[in-house]
Tab-separated table of C-alpha atoms in Angstrom:
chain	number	residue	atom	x	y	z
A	5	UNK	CA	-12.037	10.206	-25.441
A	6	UNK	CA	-9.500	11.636	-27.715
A	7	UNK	CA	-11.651	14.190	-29.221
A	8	UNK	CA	-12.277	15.226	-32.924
A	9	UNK	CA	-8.410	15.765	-34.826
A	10	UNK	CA	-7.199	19.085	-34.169
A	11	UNK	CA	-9.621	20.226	-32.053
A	12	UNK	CA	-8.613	21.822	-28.678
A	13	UNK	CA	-9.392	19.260	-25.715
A	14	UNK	CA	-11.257	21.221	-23.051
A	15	UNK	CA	-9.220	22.878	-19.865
A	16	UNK	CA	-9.374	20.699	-17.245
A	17	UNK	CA	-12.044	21.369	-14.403
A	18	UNK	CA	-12.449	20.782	-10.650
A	19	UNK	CA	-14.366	18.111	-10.669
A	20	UNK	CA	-14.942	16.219	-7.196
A	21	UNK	CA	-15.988	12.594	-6.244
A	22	UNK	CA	-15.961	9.030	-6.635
A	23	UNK	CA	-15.495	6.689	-9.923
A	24	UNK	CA	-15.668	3.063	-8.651
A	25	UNK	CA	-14.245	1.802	-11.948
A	26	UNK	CA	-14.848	-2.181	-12.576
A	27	UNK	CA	-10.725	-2.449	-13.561
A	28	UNK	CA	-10.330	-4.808	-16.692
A	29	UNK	CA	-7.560	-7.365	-16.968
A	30	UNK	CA	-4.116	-6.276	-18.272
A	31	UNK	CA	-4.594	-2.367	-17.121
A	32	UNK	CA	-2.697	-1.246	-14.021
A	33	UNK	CA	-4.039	1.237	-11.627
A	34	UNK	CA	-1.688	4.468	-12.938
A	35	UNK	CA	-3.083	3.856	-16.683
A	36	UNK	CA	-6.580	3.593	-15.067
A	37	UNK	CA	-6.307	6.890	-12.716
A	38	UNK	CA	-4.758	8.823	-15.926
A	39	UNK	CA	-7.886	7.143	-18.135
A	40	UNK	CA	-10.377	8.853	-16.035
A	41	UNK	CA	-9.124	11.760	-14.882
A	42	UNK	CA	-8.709	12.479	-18.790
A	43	UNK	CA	-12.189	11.009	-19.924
A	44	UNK	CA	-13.932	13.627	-17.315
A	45	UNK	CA	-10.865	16.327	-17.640
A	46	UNK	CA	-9.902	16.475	-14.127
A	47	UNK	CA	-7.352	18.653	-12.414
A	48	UNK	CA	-6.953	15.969	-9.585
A	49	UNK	CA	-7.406	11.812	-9.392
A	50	UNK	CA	-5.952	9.266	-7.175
A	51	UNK	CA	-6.951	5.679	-6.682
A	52	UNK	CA	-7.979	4.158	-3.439
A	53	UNK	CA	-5.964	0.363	-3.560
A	54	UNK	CA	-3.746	-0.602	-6.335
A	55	UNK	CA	-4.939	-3.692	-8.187
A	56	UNK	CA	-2.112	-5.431	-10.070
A	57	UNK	CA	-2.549	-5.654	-14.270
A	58	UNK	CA	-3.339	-9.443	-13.539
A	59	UNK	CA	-6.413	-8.620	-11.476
A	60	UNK	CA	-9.707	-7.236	-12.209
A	61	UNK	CA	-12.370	-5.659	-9.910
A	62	UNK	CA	-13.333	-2.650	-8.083
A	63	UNK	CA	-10.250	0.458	-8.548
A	64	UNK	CA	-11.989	3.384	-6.445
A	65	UNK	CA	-10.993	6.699	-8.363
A	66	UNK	CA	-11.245	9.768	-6.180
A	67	UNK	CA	-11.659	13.248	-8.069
A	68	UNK	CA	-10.604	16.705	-6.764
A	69	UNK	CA	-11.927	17.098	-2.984
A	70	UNK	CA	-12.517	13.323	-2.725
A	71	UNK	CA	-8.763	12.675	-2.766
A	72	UNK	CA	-8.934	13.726	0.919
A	73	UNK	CA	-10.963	11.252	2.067
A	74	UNK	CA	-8.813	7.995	0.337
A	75	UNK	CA	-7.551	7.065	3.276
A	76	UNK	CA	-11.202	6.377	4.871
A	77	UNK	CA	-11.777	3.788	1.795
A	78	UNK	CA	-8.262	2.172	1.678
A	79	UNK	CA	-8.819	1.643	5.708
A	80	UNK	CA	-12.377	-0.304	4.794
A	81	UNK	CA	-12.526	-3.854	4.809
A	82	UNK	CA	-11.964	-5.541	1.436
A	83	UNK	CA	-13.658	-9.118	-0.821
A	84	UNK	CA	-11.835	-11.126	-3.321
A	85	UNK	CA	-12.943	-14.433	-5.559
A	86	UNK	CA	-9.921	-15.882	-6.836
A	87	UNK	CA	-8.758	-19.025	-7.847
A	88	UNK	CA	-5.347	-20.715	-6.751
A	89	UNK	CA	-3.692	-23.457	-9.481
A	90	UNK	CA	-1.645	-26.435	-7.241
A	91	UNK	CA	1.375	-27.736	-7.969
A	92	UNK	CA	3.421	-24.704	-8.724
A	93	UNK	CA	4.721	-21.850	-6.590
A	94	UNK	CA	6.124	-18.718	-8.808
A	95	UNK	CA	8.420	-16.316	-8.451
A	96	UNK	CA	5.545	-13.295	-8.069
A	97	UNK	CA	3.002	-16.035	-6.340
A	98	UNK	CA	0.859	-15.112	-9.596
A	99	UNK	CA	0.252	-16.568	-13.278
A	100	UNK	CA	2.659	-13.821	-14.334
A	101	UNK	CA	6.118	-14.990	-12.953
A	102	UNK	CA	7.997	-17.997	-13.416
A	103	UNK	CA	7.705	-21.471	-11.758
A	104	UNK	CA	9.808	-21.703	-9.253
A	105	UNK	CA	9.027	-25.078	-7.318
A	106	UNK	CA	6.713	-27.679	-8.750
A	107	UNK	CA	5.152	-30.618	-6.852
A	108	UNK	CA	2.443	-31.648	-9.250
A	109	UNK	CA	0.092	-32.807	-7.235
A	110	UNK	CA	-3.190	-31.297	-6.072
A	111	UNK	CA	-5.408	-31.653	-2.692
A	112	UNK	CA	-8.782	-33.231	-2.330
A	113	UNK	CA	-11.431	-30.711	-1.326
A	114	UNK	CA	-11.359	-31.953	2.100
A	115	UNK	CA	-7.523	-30.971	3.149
A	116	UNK	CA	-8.458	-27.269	1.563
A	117	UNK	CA	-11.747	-27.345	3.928
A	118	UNK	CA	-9.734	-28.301	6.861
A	119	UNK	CA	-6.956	-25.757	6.646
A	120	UNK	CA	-9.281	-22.839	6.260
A	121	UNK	CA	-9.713	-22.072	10.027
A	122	UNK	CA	-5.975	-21.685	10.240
A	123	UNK	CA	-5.874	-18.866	7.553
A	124	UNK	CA	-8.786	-17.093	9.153
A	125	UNK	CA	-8.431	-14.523	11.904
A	126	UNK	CA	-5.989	-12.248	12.611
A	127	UNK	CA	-2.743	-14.020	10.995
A	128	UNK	CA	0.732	-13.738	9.597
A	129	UNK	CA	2.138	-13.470	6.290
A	130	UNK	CA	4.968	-12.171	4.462
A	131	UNK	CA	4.376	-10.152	2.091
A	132	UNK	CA	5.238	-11.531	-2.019
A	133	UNK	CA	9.157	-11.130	-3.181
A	134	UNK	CA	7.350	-9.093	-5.915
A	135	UNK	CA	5.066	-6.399	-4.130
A	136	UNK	CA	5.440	-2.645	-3.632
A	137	UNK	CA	6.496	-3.446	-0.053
A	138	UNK	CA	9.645	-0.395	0.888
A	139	UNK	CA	12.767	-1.925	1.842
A	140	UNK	CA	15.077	0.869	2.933
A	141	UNK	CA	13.519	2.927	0.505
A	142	UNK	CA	13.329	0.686	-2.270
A	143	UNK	CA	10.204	-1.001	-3.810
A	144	UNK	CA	10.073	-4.866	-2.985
A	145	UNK	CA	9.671	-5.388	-6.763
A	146	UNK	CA	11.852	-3.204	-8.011
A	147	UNK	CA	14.552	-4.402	-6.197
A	148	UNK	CA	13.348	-8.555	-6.969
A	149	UNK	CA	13.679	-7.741	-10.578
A	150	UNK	CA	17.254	-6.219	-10.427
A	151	UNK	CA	17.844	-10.081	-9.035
A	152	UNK	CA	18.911	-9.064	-5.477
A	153	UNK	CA	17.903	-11.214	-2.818
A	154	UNK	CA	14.466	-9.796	-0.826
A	155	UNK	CA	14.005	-10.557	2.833
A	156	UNK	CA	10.500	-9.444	3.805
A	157	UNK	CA	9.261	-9.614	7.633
A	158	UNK	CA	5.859	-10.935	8.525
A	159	UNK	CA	3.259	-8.301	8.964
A	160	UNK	CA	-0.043	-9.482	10.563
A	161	UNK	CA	-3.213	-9.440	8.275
A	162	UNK	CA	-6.559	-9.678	9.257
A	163	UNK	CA	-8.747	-11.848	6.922
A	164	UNK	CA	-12.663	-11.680	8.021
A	165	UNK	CA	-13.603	-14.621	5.729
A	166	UNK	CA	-12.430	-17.237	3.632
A	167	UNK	CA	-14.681	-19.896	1.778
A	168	UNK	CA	-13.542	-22.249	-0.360
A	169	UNK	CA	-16.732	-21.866	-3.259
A	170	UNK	CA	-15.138	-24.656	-5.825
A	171	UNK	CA	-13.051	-27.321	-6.669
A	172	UNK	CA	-11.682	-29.275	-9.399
A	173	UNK	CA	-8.534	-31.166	-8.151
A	174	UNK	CA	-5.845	-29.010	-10.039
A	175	UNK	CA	-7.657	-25.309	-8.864
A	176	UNK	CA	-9.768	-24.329	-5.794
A	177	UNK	CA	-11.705	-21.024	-6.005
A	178	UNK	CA	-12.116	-18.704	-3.094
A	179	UNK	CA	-13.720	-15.900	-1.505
A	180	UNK	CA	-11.923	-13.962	1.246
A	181	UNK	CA	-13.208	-10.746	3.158
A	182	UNK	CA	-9.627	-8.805	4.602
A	183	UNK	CA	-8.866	-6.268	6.164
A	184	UNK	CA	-5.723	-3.227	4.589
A	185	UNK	CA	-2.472	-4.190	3.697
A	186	UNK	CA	-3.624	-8.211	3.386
A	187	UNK	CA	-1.898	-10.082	0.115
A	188	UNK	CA	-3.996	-12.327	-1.802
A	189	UNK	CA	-1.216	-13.998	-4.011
A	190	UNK	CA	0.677	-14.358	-0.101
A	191	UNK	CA	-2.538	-16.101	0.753
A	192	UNK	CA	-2.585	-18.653	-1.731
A	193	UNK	CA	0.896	-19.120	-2.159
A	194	UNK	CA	0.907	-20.298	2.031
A	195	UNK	CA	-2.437	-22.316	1.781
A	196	UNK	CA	-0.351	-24.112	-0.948
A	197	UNK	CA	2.806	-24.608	1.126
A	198	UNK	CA	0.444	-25.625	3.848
A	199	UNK	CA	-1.336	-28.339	1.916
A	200	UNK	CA	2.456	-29.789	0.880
A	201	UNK	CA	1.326	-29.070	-3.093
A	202	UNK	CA	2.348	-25.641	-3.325
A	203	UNK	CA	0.212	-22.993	-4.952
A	204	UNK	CA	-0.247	-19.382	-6.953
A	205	UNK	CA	-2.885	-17.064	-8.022
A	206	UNK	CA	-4.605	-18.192	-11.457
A	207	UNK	CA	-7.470	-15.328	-11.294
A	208	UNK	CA	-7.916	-12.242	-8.813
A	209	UNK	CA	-10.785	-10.050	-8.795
A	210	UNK	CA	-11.760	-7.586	-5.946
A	211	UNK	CA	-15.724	-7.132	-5.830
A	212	UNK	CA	-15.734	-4.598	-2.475
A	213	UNK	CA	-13.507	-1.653	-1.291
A	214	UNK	CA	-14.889	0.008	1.917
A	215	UNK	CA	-18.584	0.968	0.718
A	216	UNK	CA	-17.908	0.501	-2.707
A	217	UNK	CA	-19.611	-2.704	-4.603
A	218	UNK	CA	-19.713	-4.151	-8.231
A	219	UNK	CA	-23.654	-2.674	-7.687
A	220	UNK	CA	-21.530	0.785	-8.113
A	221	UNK	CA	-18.834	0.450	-10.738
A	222	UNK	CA	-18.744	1.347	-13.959
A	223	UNK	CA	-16.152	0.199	-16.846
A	224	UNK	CA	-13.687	2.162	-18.751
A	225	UNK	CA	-16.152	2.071	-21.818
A	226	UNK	CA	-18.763	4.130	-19.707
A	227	UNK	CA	-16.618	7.044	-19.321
A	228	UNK	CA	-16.704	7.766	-23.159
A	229	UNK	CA	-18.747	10.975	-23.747
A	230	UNK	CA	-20.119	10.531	-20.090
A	231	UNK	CA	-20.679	13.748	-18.297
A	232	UNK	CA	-18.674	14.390	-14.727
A	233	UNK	CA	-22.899	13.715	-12.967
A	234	UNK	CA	-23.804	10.730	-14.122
A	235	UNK	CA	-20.617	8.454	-13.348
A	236	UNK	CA	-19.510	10.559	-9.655
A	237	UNK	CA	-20.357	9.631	-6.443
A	238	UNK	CA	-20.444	12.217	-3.685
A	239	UNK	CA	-17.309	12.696	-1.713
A	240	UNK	CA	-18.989	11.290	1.349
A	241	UNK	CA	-19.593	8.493	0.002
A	242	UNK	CA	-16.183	7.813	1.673
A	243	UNK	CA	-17.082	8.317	5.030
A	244	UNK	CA	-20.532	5.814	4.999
A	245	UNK	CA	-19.076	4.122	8.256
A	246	UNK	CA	-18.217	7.748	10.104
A	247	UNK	CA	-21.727	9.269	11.916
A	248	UNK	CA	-22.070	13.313	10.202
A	249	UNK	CA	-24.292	16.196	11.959
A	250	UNK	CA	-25.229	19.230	10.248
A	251	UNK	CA	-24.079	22.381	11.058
A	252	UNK	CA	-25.165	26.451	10.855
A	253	UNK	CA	-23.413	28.583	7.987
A	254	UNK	CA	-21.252	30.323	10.924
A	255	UNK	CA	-19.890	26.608	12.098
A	256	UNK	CA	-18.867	25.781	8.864
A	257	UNK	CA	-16.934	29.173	8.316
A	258	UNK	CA	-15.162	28.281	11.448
A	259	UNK	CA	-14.765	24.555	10.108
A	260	UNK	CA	-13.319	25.902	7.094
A	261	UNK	CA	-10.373	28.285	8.293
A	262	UNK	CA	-9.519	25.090	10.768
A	263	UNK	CA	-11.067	26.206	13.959
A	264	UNK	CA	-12.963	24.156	16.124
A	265	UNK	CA	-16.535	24.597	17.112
A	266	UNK	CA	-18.397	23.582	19.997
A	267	UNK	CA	-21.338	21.033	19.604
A	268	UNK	CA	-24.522	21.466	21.504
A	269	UNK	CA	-28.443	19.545	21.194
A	270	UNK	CA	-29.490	16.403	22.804
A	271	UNK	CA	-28.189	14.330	20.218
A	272	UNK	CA	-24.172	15.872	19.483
A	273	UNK	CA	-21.992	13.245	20.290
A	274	UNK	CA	-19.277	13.387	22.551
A	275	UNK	CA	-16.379	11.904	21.294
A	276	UNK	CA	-15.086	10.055	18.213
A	277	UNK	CA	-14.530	10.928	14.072
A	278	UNK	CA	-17.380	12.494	12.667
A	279	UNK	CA	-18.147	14.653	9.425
A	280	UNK	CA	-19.810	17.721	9.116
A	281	UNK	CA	-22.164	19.503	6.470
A	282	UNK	CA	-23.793	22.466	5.996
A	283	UNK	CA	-26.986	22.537	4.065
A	284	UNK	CA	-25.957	18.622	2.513
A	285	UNK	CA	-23.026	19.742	1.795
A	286	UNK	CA	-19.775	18.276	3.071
A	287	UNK	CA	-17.669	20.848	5.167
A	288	UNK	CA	-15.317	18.986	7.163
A	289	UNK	CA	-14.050	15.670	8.708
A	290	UNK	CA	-12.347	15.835	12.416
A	291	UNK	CA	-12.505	14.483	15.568
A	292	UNK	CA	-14.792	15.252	18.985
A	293	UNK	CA	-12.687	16.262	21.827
A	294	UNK	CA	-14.784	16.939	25.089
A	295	UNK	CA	-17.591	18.627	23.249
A	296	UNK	CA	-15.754	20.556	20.671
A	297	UNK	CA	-15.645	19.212	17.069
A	298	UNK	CA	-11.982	19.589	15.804
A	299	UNK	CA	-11.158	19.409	11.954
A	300	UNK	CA	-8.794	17.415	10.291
A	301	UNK	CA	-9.993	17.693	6.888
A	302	UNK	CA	-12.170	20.529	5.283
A	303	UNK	CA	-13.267	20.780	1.932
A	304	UNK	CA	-13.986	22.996	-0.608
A	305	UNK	CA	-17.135	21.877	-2.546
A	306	UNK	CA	-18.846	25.239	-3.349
A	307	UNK	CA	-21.101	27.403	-1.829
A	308	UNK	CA	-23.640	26.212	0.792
A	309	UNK	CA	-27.470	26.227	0.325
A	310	UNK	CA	-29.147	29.409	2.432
């Protein structure tokens, strides 16, 4: 990816879409972002989720145009394996900080089984001392590390799905559906304190963000001499869960200098977020107000098919 020594790396391009990068251990989501956007010399990259260095998994990269449409994917419901160690609780509720309570002892499969119904649903949790949670302005962890004292409020979660998949006394492996803004590391560390054993995170990995699967990812390797085609997804990829309709060349003009059109046939619906395109191509993303579609996002993906 560095190129041949001394020669010129090429200008960077407007390149739009989806990487769903499989996110090794030890890399964290700003050194994967910068990775791709460099390996396919994009102006523009985001990611769609952080995953911490300690996890691996699914990192959605969105490119150019898609970077409108991250907040669709980071809304979508999420999966996790991971496995919790008992005994020990840690400072970060991970293998990465330092033990902070110790108990030593470990559940039988049964008390795990049992407690499962009570971590399923919509529920409460508080988010990790170390986590990128704001407190007036300041990062949770930034503020943990400086060694002042963190008091985070419970925020509800909703977690889909939660299956204990294997046990060995001293570690229990899980897999959990959840919706946004749900901590992992919170989970386990509470199932821990729950059980009277205590608990962290020994292994993370995300397989599912939104509509993105392992089925779709592709690993940093992969990137290396790959062309911009054969590693993007479409932009609307995003927006699987959204219904689209297609639209005339003189709708989509309107679409595009933010003006509203009206919506006619048998099937246009009548309310609700939809998307837009005009000859396949994706022109805009709003909402349908009594007839009239009214955009909230339009994009700029080239010129439309006559």
């Amino acid at each position: 990816m560095s190129g041949e020594p001394g020669k010129p790396r090429p200008k960077n391009r407007d390149v739009s879409g989806w990487v769903v990068l499989d996110k090794g251990v030890g890399m964290t989501s700003t050194h994967v972002v910068a990775v791709v956007k460099r390996a396919l010399n994009a102006k523009k990259a985001g990611h769609a989720g952080t995953l911490d260095p300690l996890a691996s998994g699914i990192l959605p990269i969105a490119l150019g145009e898609a970077t409108k449409t991250v907040p669709f994917v980071m809304d979508g419901q999420k999966s996790y394996v991971f496995t919790v160690a008992w005994g020990v609780e840690t400072e970060t509720d991970d293998a990465e900080g330092r033990p902070v309570q110790a108990t030593h002892t470990y559940p039988e499969r049964a008390a795990v089984e049992a407690l499962l119904p009570r971590f399923t649903g919509l529920i409460e949790q508080v988010p990790p001392r170390f986590s990128a949670v704001k407190i007036q302005g300041e990062r949770a962890y930034d503020l943990a590390r400086d060694g002042e004292t963190v008091e985070l409020k419970p925020r509800q979660a909703q977690i889909d799905r939660l299956t204990l998949v294997a046990h060995s006394g001293e570690r229990s492996v899980f897999e959990a559906d959840c919706g946004k803004g749900t901590y992992v590391r919170a989970l386990a560390r509470d199932l821990g304190r729950a059980l009277g054993c205590l608990g962290h995170v020994a292994a993370l990995r995300r397989t599912r963000v939104g509509p993105f699967t392992e089925d779709d990812a592709v690993v940093v390797g992969d990137l290396e001499g790959s062309e911009a085609a054969s590693v993007l997804r479409p932009v609307e990829t995003a927006l699987g869960d959204l219904p689209s309709i297609p639209v005339p060349r003189d709708m989509a003009v309107r679409l595009m200098r933010g003006q509203p059109v009206i919506l006619r046939g048998r099937d246009a619906p009548l309310s609700g977020k939809i998307y837009a395109t005009c000859g396949g191509v994706l022109v805009a993303v709003g909402d349908v107000e009594r007839g009239e579609l009214v955009p909230h996002r339009v994009f700029h993906l080239g010129a439309w098919p006559a």
